[in-house]
PDB file of C-alpha atoms and ligand atoms in Angstrom:
ATOM      1  CA  MET A   1     -65.073  10.762 119.497  1.00 51.00           C
ATOM      2  CA  ALA A   2     -63.843  13.405 117.083  1.00 52.00           C
ATOM      3  CA  SER A   3     -64.717  13.317 113.340  1.00 56.00           C
ATOM      4  CA  PRO A   4     -61.864  12.654 110.988  1.00 63.00           C
ATOM      5  CA  SER A   5     -60.108  15.551 109.673  1.00 79.00           C
ATOM      6  CA  HIS A   6     -58.294  13.836 106.945  1.00 94.00           C
ATOM      7  CA  PRO A   7     -60.287  12.419 103.809  1.00 95.00           C
ATOM      8  CA  ASP A   8     -58.416   9.062 103.917  1.00 96.00           C
ATOM      9  CA  ILE A   9     -59.291   8.459 107.497  1.00 97.00           C
ATOM     10  CA  GLU A  10     -62.641   6.336 108.079  1.00 96.00           C
ATOM     11  CA  ARG A  11     -62.878   7.054 111.736  1.00 96.00           C
ATOM     12  CA  VAL A  12     -60.743   8.372 114.658  1.00 97.00           C
ATOM     13  CA  LEU A  13     -60.022   5.832 117.428  1.00 98.00           C
ATOM     14  CA  TRP A  14     -57.966   8.070 119.752  1.00 98.00           C
ATOM     15  CA  THR A  15     -57.608  11.758 119.683  1.00 98.00           C
ATOM     16  CA  GLU A  16     -54.671  13.898 120.465  1.00 98.00           C
ATOM     17  CA  ASP A  17     -56.071  14.486 124.004  1.00 98.00           C
ATOM     18  CA  ASP A  18     -56.729  10.764 124.598  1.00 98.00           C
ATOM     19  CA  ILE A  19     -53.195  10.062 123.492  1.00 98.00           C
ATOM     20  CA  LEU A  20     -51.404  12.436 125.677  1.00 98.00           C
ATOM     21  CA  GLY A  21     -53.752  11.581 128.601  1.00 98.00           C
ATOM     22  CA  ARG A  22     -52.696   7.973 128.373  1.00 98.00           C
ATOM     23  CA  VAL A  23     -48.939   8.820 127.698  1.00 98.00           C
ATOM     24  CA  ALA A  24     -48.882  10.690 131.030  1.00 98.00           C
ATOM     25  CA  GLU A  25     -50.346   7.603 132.943  1.00 98.00           C
ATOM     26  CA  LEU A  26     -47.819   5.376 131.326  1.00 98.00           C
ATOM     27  CA  ALA A  27     -44.835   7.588 132.060  1.00 98.00           C
ATOM     28  CA  SER A  28     -45.845   7.986 135.637  1.00 98.00           C
ATOM     29  CA  GLN A  29     -46.192   4.216 136.162  1.00 98.00           C
ATOM     30  CA  ILE A  30     -42.723   3.657 134.455  1.00 98.00           C
ATOM     31  CA  SER A  31     -41.176   6.472 136.665  1.00 97.00           C
ATOM     32  CA  LEU A  32     -42.454   4.632 139.765  1.00 97.00           C
ATOM     33  CA  ASP A  33     -41.457   1.151 138.469  1.00 97.00           C
ATOM     34  CA  PHE A  34     -37.879   2.180 137.470  1.00 97.00           C
ATOM     35  CA  GLU A  35     -37.286   4.384 140.408  1.00 95.00           C
ATOM     36  CA  GLY A  36     -33.770   3.765 142.014  1.00 89.00           C
ATOM     37  CA  GLY A  37     -30.698   4.665 140.022  1.00 73.00           C
ATOM     38  CA  SER A  38     -29.101   1.461 139.023  1.00 88.00           C
ATOM     39  CA  PRO A  39     -28.638  -0.329 136.694  1.00 94.00           C
ATOM     40  CA  PRO A  40     -28.805   2.499 134.191  1.00 91.00           C
ATOM     41  CA  LEU A  41     -32.182   2.650 132.049  1.00 97.00           C
ATOM     42  CA  VAL A  42     -32.016   2.927 128.250  1.00 98.00           C
ATOM     43  CA  VAL A  43     -34.973   3.483 126.370  1.00 98.00           C
ATOM     44  CA  VAL A  44     -34.863   2.153 122.861  1.00 98.00           C
ATOM     45  CA  GLY A  45     -37.187   3.418 120.317  1.00 98.00           C
ATOM     46  CA  VAL A  46     -38.315   1.327 117.335  1.00 98.00           C
ATOM     47  CA  ALA A  47     -37.961   3.619 114.169  1.00 97.00           C
ATOM     48  CA  THR A  48     -39.731   5.069 112.469  1.00 96.00           C
ATOM     49  CA  GLY A  49     -43.177   4.212 113.838  1.00 97.00           C
ATOM     50  CA  ALA A  50     -42.520   4.955 117.460  1.00 98.00           C
ATOM     51  CA  PHE A  51     -40.830   8.568 117.066  1.00 98.00           C
ATOM     52  CA  LEU A  52     -43.751  10.549 118.418  1.00 98.00           C
ATOM     53  CA  PHE A  53     -44.643   8.127 121.111  1.00 98.00           C
ATOM     54  CA  LEU A  54     -41.046   7.872 122.301  1.00 98.00           C
ATOM     55  CA  ALA A  55     -40.652  11.677 122.426  1.00 98.00           C
ATOM     56  CA  ASP A  56     -43.869  12.313 124.252  1.00 98.00           C
ATOM     57  CA  ILE A  57     -43.235   9.665 126.850  1.00 98.00           C
ATOM     58  CA  VAL A  58     -39.491  10.271 127.819  1.00 98.00           C
ATOM     59  CA  LYS A  59     -40.484  13.919 128.315  1.00 98.00           C
ATOM     60  CA  ARG A  60     -42.720  12.677 131.196  1.00 98.00           C
ATOM     61  CA  ILE A  61     -40.489  10.034 132.611  1.00 98.00           C
ATOM     62  CA  SER A  62     -38.790  11.668 135.795  1.00 95.00           C
ATOM     63  CA  LEU A  63     -35.695   9.491 135.863  1.00 96.00           C
ATOM     64  CA  PRO A  64     -32.148   9.658 134.226  1.00 96.00           C
ATOM     65  CA  LEU A  65     -32.221   7.826 131.103  1.00 97.00           C
ATOM     66  CA  ARG A  66     -30.494   7.350 127.719  1.00 98.00           C
ATOM     67  CA  VAL A  67     -32.215   7.074 124.541  1.00 98.00           C
ATOM     68  CA  ASP A  68     -31.395   5.134 121.212  1.00 98.00           C
ATOM     69  CA  PHE A  69     -33.208   3.729 118.141  1.00 98.00           C
ATOM     70  CA  VAL A  70     -33.288   0.537 116.352  1.00 98.00           C
ATOM     71  CA  ARG A  71     -34.685   0.002 113.059  1.00 96.00           C
ATOM     72  CA  VAL A  72     -36.462  -3.467 112.300  1.00 94.00           C
ATOM     73  CA  GLU A  73     -37.778  -4.356 109.026  1.00 88.00           C
ATOM     74  CA  SER A  74     -40.616  -6.548 109.230  1.00 73.00           C
ATOM     75  CA  TYR A  75     -43.337  -4.859 106.847  1.00 57.00           C
ATOM     76  CA  GLY A  76     -42.884  -4.007 103.241  1.00 52.00           C
ATOM     77  CA  SER A  77     -45.266  -1.445 101.787  1.00 51.00           C
ATOM     78  CA  GLY A  78     -48.194  -3.441 102.588  1.00 59.00           C
ATOM     79  CA  THR A  79     -50.236  -4.000 105.818  1.00 63.00           C
ATOM     80  CA  GLU A  80     -49.238  -7.656 106.448  1.00 62.00           C
ATOM     81  CA  SER A  81     -46.079  -8.531 108.634  1.00 63.00           C
ATOM     82  CA  SER A  82     -43.501 -10.606 106.929  1.00 62.00           C
ATOM     83  CA  GLY A  83     -42.903 -13.047 109.864  1.00 69.00           C
ATOM     84  CA  ALA A  84     -39.154 -12.705 109.506  1.00 78.00           C
ATOM     85  CA  PRO A  85     -37.985  -9.375 110.910  1.00 90.00           C
ATOM     86  CA  ARG A  86     -34.301  -8.186 110.484  1.00 90.00           C
ATOM     87  CA  ILE A  87     -32.717  -5.677 112.608  1.00 94.00           C
ATOM     88  CA  SER A  88     -31.480  -3.283 109.769  1.00 93.00           C
ATOM     89  CA  SER A  89     -30.067  -0.491 111.947  1.00 94.00           C
ATOM     90  CA  ASP A  90     -28.645  -1.378 115.341  1.00 95.00           C
ATOM     91  CA  LEU A  91     -28.108   0.315 118.715  1.00 97.00           C
ATOM     92  CA  LYS A  92     -25.472   2.973 119.069  1.00 97.00           C
ATOM     93  CA  LEU A  93     -25.428   2.485 122.784  1.00 98.00           C
ATOM     94  CA  ASP A  94     -23.923  -0.249 124.701  1.00 97.00           C
ATOM     95  CA  VAL A  95     -26.657  -1.891 126.548  1.00 98.00           C
ATOM     96  CA  GLU A  96     -24.649  -4.620 128.521  1.00 98.00           C
ATOM     97  CA  GLY A  97     -25.737  -4.366 132.079  1.00 97.00           C
ATOM     98  CA  SER A  98     -28.644  -2.022 131.471  1.00 97.00           C
ATOM     99  CA  ARG A  99     -32.302  -2.066 131.923  1.00 98.00           C
ATOM    100  CA  VAL A 100     -33.769  -1.419 128.601  1.00 98.00           C
ATOM    101  CA  LEU A 101     -37.239  -0.208 127.775  1.00 98.00           C
ATOM    102  CA  VAL A 102     -38.111  -0.833 124.298  1.00 98.00           C
ATOM    103  CA  VAL A 103     -40.770   1.710 122.956  1.00 98.00           C
ATOM    104  CA  GLU A 104     -42.816   0.332 120.107  1.00 98.00           C
ATOM    105  CA  ASP A 105     -45.728   1.720 118.052  1.00 98.00           C
ATOM    106  CA  ILE A 106     -47.794  -1.314 117.864  1.00 97.00           C
ATOM    107  CA  VAL A 107     -47.560  -5.186 118.517  1.00 97.00           C
ATOM    108  CA  ASP A 108     -49.359  -7.206 116.065  1.00 95.00           C
ATOM    109  CA  THR A 109     -48.162 -10.714 115.578  1.00 94.00           C
ATOM    110  CA  GLY A 110     -45.357 -10.271 117.961  1.00 95.00           C
ATOM    111  CA  HIS A 111     -42.596 -11.122 115.486  1.00 93.00           C
ATOM    112  CA  THR A 112     -40.858  -7.840 115.480  1.00 94.00           C
ATOM    113  CA  LEU A 113     -40.684  -7.467 119.158  1.00 96.00           C
ATOM    114  CA  SER A 114     -39.583 -11.080 119.792  1.00 95.00           C
ATOM    115  CA  ALA A 115     -36.788 -10.633 117.361  1.00 95.00           C
ATOM    116  CA  LEU A 116     -35.831  -7.414 119.093  1.00 97.00           C
ATOM    117  CA  ILE A 117     -36.033  -8.857 122.661  1.00 97.00           C
ATOM    118  CA  ALA A 118     -33.843 -11.756 121.641  1.00 96.00           C
ATOM    119  CA  HIS A 119     -31.288  -9.382 120.101  1.00 97.00           C
ATOM    120  CA  LEU A 120     -31.258  -7.256 123.329  1.00 98.00           C
ATOM    121  CA  ARG A 121     -30.858 -10.179 125.677  1.00 98.00           C
ATOM    122  CA  SER A 122     -27.853 -11.315 123.507  1.00 97.00           C
ATOM    123  CA  LYS A 123     -26.319  -7.879 124.073  1.00 98.00           C
ATOM    124  CA  GLY A 124     -26.345  -8.426 127.732  1.00 98.00           C
ATOM    125  CA  ALA A 125     -29.425  -6.400 128.917  1.00 98.00           C
ATOM    126  CA  VAL A 126     -30.269  -7.278 132.579  1.00 97.00           C
ATOM    127  CA  SER A 127     -33.846  -6.677 131.960  1.00 98.00           C
ATOM    128  CA  VAL A 128     -35.884  -5.929 128.764  1.00 98.00           C
ATOM    129  CA  SER A 129     -39.286  -4.235 129.319  1.00 98.00           C
ATOM    130  CA  VAL A 130     -41.780  -3.207 126.447  1.00 98.00           C
ATOM    131  CA  CYS A 131     -43.919  -0.235 126.266  1.00 98.00           C
ATOM    132  CA  THR A 132     -46.171  -0.452 123.136  1.00 98.00           C
ATOM    133  CA  PHE A 133     -48.609   2.535 122.399  1.00 98.00           C
ATOM    134  CA  LEU A 134     -51.087   0.005 120.864  1.00 98.00           C
ATOM    135  CA  ASP A 135     -51.437  -3.664 121.209  1.00 98.00           C
ATOM    136  CA  LYS A 136     -53.610  -6.118 118.933  1.00 97.00           C
ATOM    137  CA  PRO A 137     -53.653  -9.149 121.357  1.00 95.00           C
ATOM    138  CA  ALA A 138     -56.242 -10.848 118.929  1.00 94.00           C
ATOM    139  CA  ARG A 139     -53.625 -11.239 116.290  1.00 93.00           C
ATOM    140  CA  ARG A 140     -50.601 -12.499 118.429  1.00 94.00           C
ATOM    141  CA  LYS A 141     -48.905 -15.398 116.889  1.00 93.00           C
ATOM    142  CA  VAL A 142     -45.714 -15.380 119.121  1.00 94.00           C
ATOM    143  CA  ARG A 143     -45.802 -15.017 122.879  1.00 94.00           C
ATOM    144  CA  LEU A 144     -43.442 -12.232 124.118  1.00 95.00           C
ATOM    145  CA  GLU A 145     -40.788 -13.618 126.495  1.00 96.00           C
ATOM    146  CA  LEU A 146     -39.414 -10.323 128.428  1.00 98.00           C
ATOM    147  CA  VAL A 147     -36.018 -10.477 129.889  1.00 97.00           C
ATOM    148  CA  GLY A 148     -35.145 -10.539 133.904  1.00 97.00           C
ATOM    149  CA  GLU A 149     -37.661  -8.336 135.819  1.00 96.00           C
ATOM    150  CA  GLY A 150     -38.906  -6.827 132.558  1.00 97.00           C
ATOM    151  CA  LYS A 151     -42.603  -5.541 132.655  1.00 97.00           C
ATOM    152  CA  PHE A 152     -44.995  -5.131 129.892  1.00 98.00           C
ATOM    153  CA  TYR A 153     -46.970  -1.780 129.148  1.00 98.00           C
ATOM    154  CA  ARG A 154     -49.441  -0.756 126.578  1.00 98.00           C
ATOM    155  CA  GLY A 155     -51.278   2.397 125.856  1.00 98.00           C
ATOM    156  CA  PHE A 156     -54.470   1.041 124.263  1.00 98.00           C
ATOM    157  CA  GLU A 157     -55.763  -2.356 122.971  1.00 98.00           C
ATOM    158  CA  CYS A 158     -56.377  -1.781 119.156  1.00 98.00           C
ATOM    159  CA  PRO A 159     -59.178  -3.449 117.487  1.00 96.00           C
ATOM    160  CA  ASP A 160     -58.020  -5.634 114.335  1.00 94.00           C
ATOM    161  CA  CYS A 161     -57.954  -3.220 111.703  1.00 93.00           C
ATOM    162  CA  PHE A 162     -55.160  -1.054 109.986  1.00 95.00           C
ATOM    163  CA  VAL A 163     -54.469   2.150 111.840  1.00 97.00           C
ATOM    164  CA  VAL A 164     -52.315   5.140 110.906  1.00 98.00           C
ATOM    165  CA  GLY A 165     -51.378   8.325 112.615  1.00 98.00           C
ATOM    166  CA  TYR A 166     -49.123   9.431 115.558  1.00 98.00           C
ATOM    167  CA  GLY A 167     -46.263   8.079 114.015  1.00 98.00           C
ATOM    168  CA  MET A 168     -47.674   5.074 112.135  1.00 98.00           C
ATOM    169  CA  ASP A 169     -47.823   5.027 108.481  1.00 97.00           C
ATOM    170  CA  PHE A 170     -49.024   3.478 105.224  1.00 96.00           C
ATOM    171  CA  ASN A 171     -46.578   3.806 102.576  1.00 95.00           C
ATOM    172  CA  GLU A 172     -44.570   6.122 104.732  1.00 96.00           C
ATOM    173  CA  LEU A 173     -47.605   8.611 104.876  1.00 97.00           C
ATOM    174  CA  TYR A 174     -49.791   9.635 107.832  1.00 98.00           C
ATOM    175  CA  ARG A 175     -47.386   9.481 110.362  1.00 98.00           C
ATOM    176  CA  ASN A 176     -47.845  13.354 111.229  1.00 98.00           C
ATOM    177  CA  LEU A 177     -51.427  13.054 112.019  1.00 98.00           C
ATOM    178  CA  PRO A 178     -51.693  13.826 115.815  1.00 98.00           C
ATOM    179  CA  TYR A 179     -54.449  11.360 116.333  1.00 98.00           C
ATOM    180  CA  VAL A 180     -54.903   7.527 115.424  1.00 98.00           C
ATOM    181  CA  GLY A 181     -57.461   6.590 112.756  1.00 98.00           C
ATOM    182  CA  VAL A 182     -58.615   3.848 110.745  1.00 97.00           C
ATOM    183  CA  LEU A 183     -57.460   4.122 107.116  1.00 95.00           C
ATOM    184  CA  LYS A 184     -60.085   3.620 104.678  1.00 95.00           C
ATOM    185  CA  PRO A 185     -59.522  -0.033 103.382  1.00 91.00           C
ATOM    186  CA  LYS A 186     -60.195   1.004  99.736  1.00 93.00           C
ATOM    187  CA  LEU A 187     -56.703   2.661 100.028  1.00 93.00           C
ATOM    188  CA  TYR A 188     -55.016  -0.631 100.281  1.00 87.00           C
ATOM    189  CA  SER A 189     -57.332  -3.352  99.135  1.00 82.00           C
TER     190      SER A 189
HETATM  191  P1  5GP B 201     -45.555  -7.663 114.288  1.00 50.04           P
HETATM  192  O1  5GP B 201     -44.142  -8.055 113.978  1.00 50.04           O
HETATM  193  O2  5GP B 201     -45.825  -7.428 115.768  1.00 50.04           O
HETATM  194  O3  5GP B 201     -46.668  -8.519 113.496  1.00 50.04           O
HETATM  195  O4  5GP B 201     -45.642  -6.234 113.633  1.00 50.04           O
HETATM  196  C1  5GP B 201     -45.375  -5.090 114.335  1.00 50.04           C
HETATM  197  C2  5GP B 201     -45.294  -4.032 113.364  1.00 50.04           C
HETATM  198  O5  5GP B 201     -46.208  -3.879 112.208  1.00 50.04           O
HETATM  199  C3  5GP B 201     -45.375  -2.562 114.190  1.00 50.04           C
HETATM  200  O6  5GP B 201     -44.226  -2.352 114.650  1.00 50.04           O
HETATM  201  C4  5GP B 201     -45.973  -1.859 113.028  1.00 50.04           C
HETATM  202  O7  5GP B 201     -44.777  -1.090 112.506  1.00 50.04           O
HETATM  203  C5  5GP B 201     -46.638  -2.742 112.116  1.00 50.04           C
HETATM  204  N1  5GP B 201     -48.078  -2.630 112.322  1.00 50.04           N
HETATM  205  C6  5GP B 201     -48.818  -3.705 112.786  1.00 50.04           C
HETATM  206  N2  5GP B 201     -50.093  -3.330 112.804  1.00 50.04           N
HETATM  207  C7  5GP B 201     -50.254  -1.951 112.028  1.00 50.04           C
HETATM  208  C8  5GP B 201     -51.138  -1.185 111.893  1.00 50.04           C
HETATM  209  O8  5GP B 201     -52.457  -1.288 112.079  1.00 50.04           O
HETATM  210  N3  5GP B 201     -50.750   0.157 111.222  1.00 50.04           N
HETATM  211  C9  5GP B 201     -49.449   0.415 110.944  1.00 50.04           C
HETATM  212  N4  5GP B 201     -49.338   1.466 110.466  1.00 50.04           N
HETATM  213  N5  5GP B 201     -48.695  -0.389 111.271  1.00 50.04           N
HETATM  214  C10 5GP B 201     -48.852  -1.684 111.829  1.00 50.04           C
HETATM  215 MG1   MG B 202     -43.021  -0.812 114.342  1.00 50.04          MG
END
């Protein structure tokens, strides 16, 4: 495991190489699972945290697809989920009759994704799948109900600690770190 290269990072959990290796695996699995042209595939990134993961994964998915973003506010500036997420910026594309693949940075309690899946269902998506870079199953409070033939993909299982990097922030910082690390708790406690 690489040593932290930023003074606010306690330890690195996944290096850039670890990440890109896993992203390539996920992208091939998704390319296989979604093969066959219709209905069309729409990849929906959850801004801002998923922006790097989304960019890396769509480059490696060998299928025609459309890309769009939503913004869901579930966190203030702290490290705890509010439990009442709100879609604060909606899709530009019409997903009625489409297969949707939601690309998320991390699933924690599950509140954010549950709200988003319900929203996509109400817009008429024929299936909603989820590809989350990190998953913290130990902290789940709500079970994710996928839509139709929807599948669940995850990059890595994450220990129960607050992580930053590879798109993920604390107070909007650290998103540009190319690896994922545990933030020193003294910075937020
Ligand atoms: P949930 O609604 O599942 O509790 O929270 C999901 C959202 O909380 C994620 O999309 C992510 O933005 C944020 N989140 C959860 N855990 C972490 C973490 O360890 N680090 C960061 N930076 N964000 C997190
Ligand atoms: Mg997020």
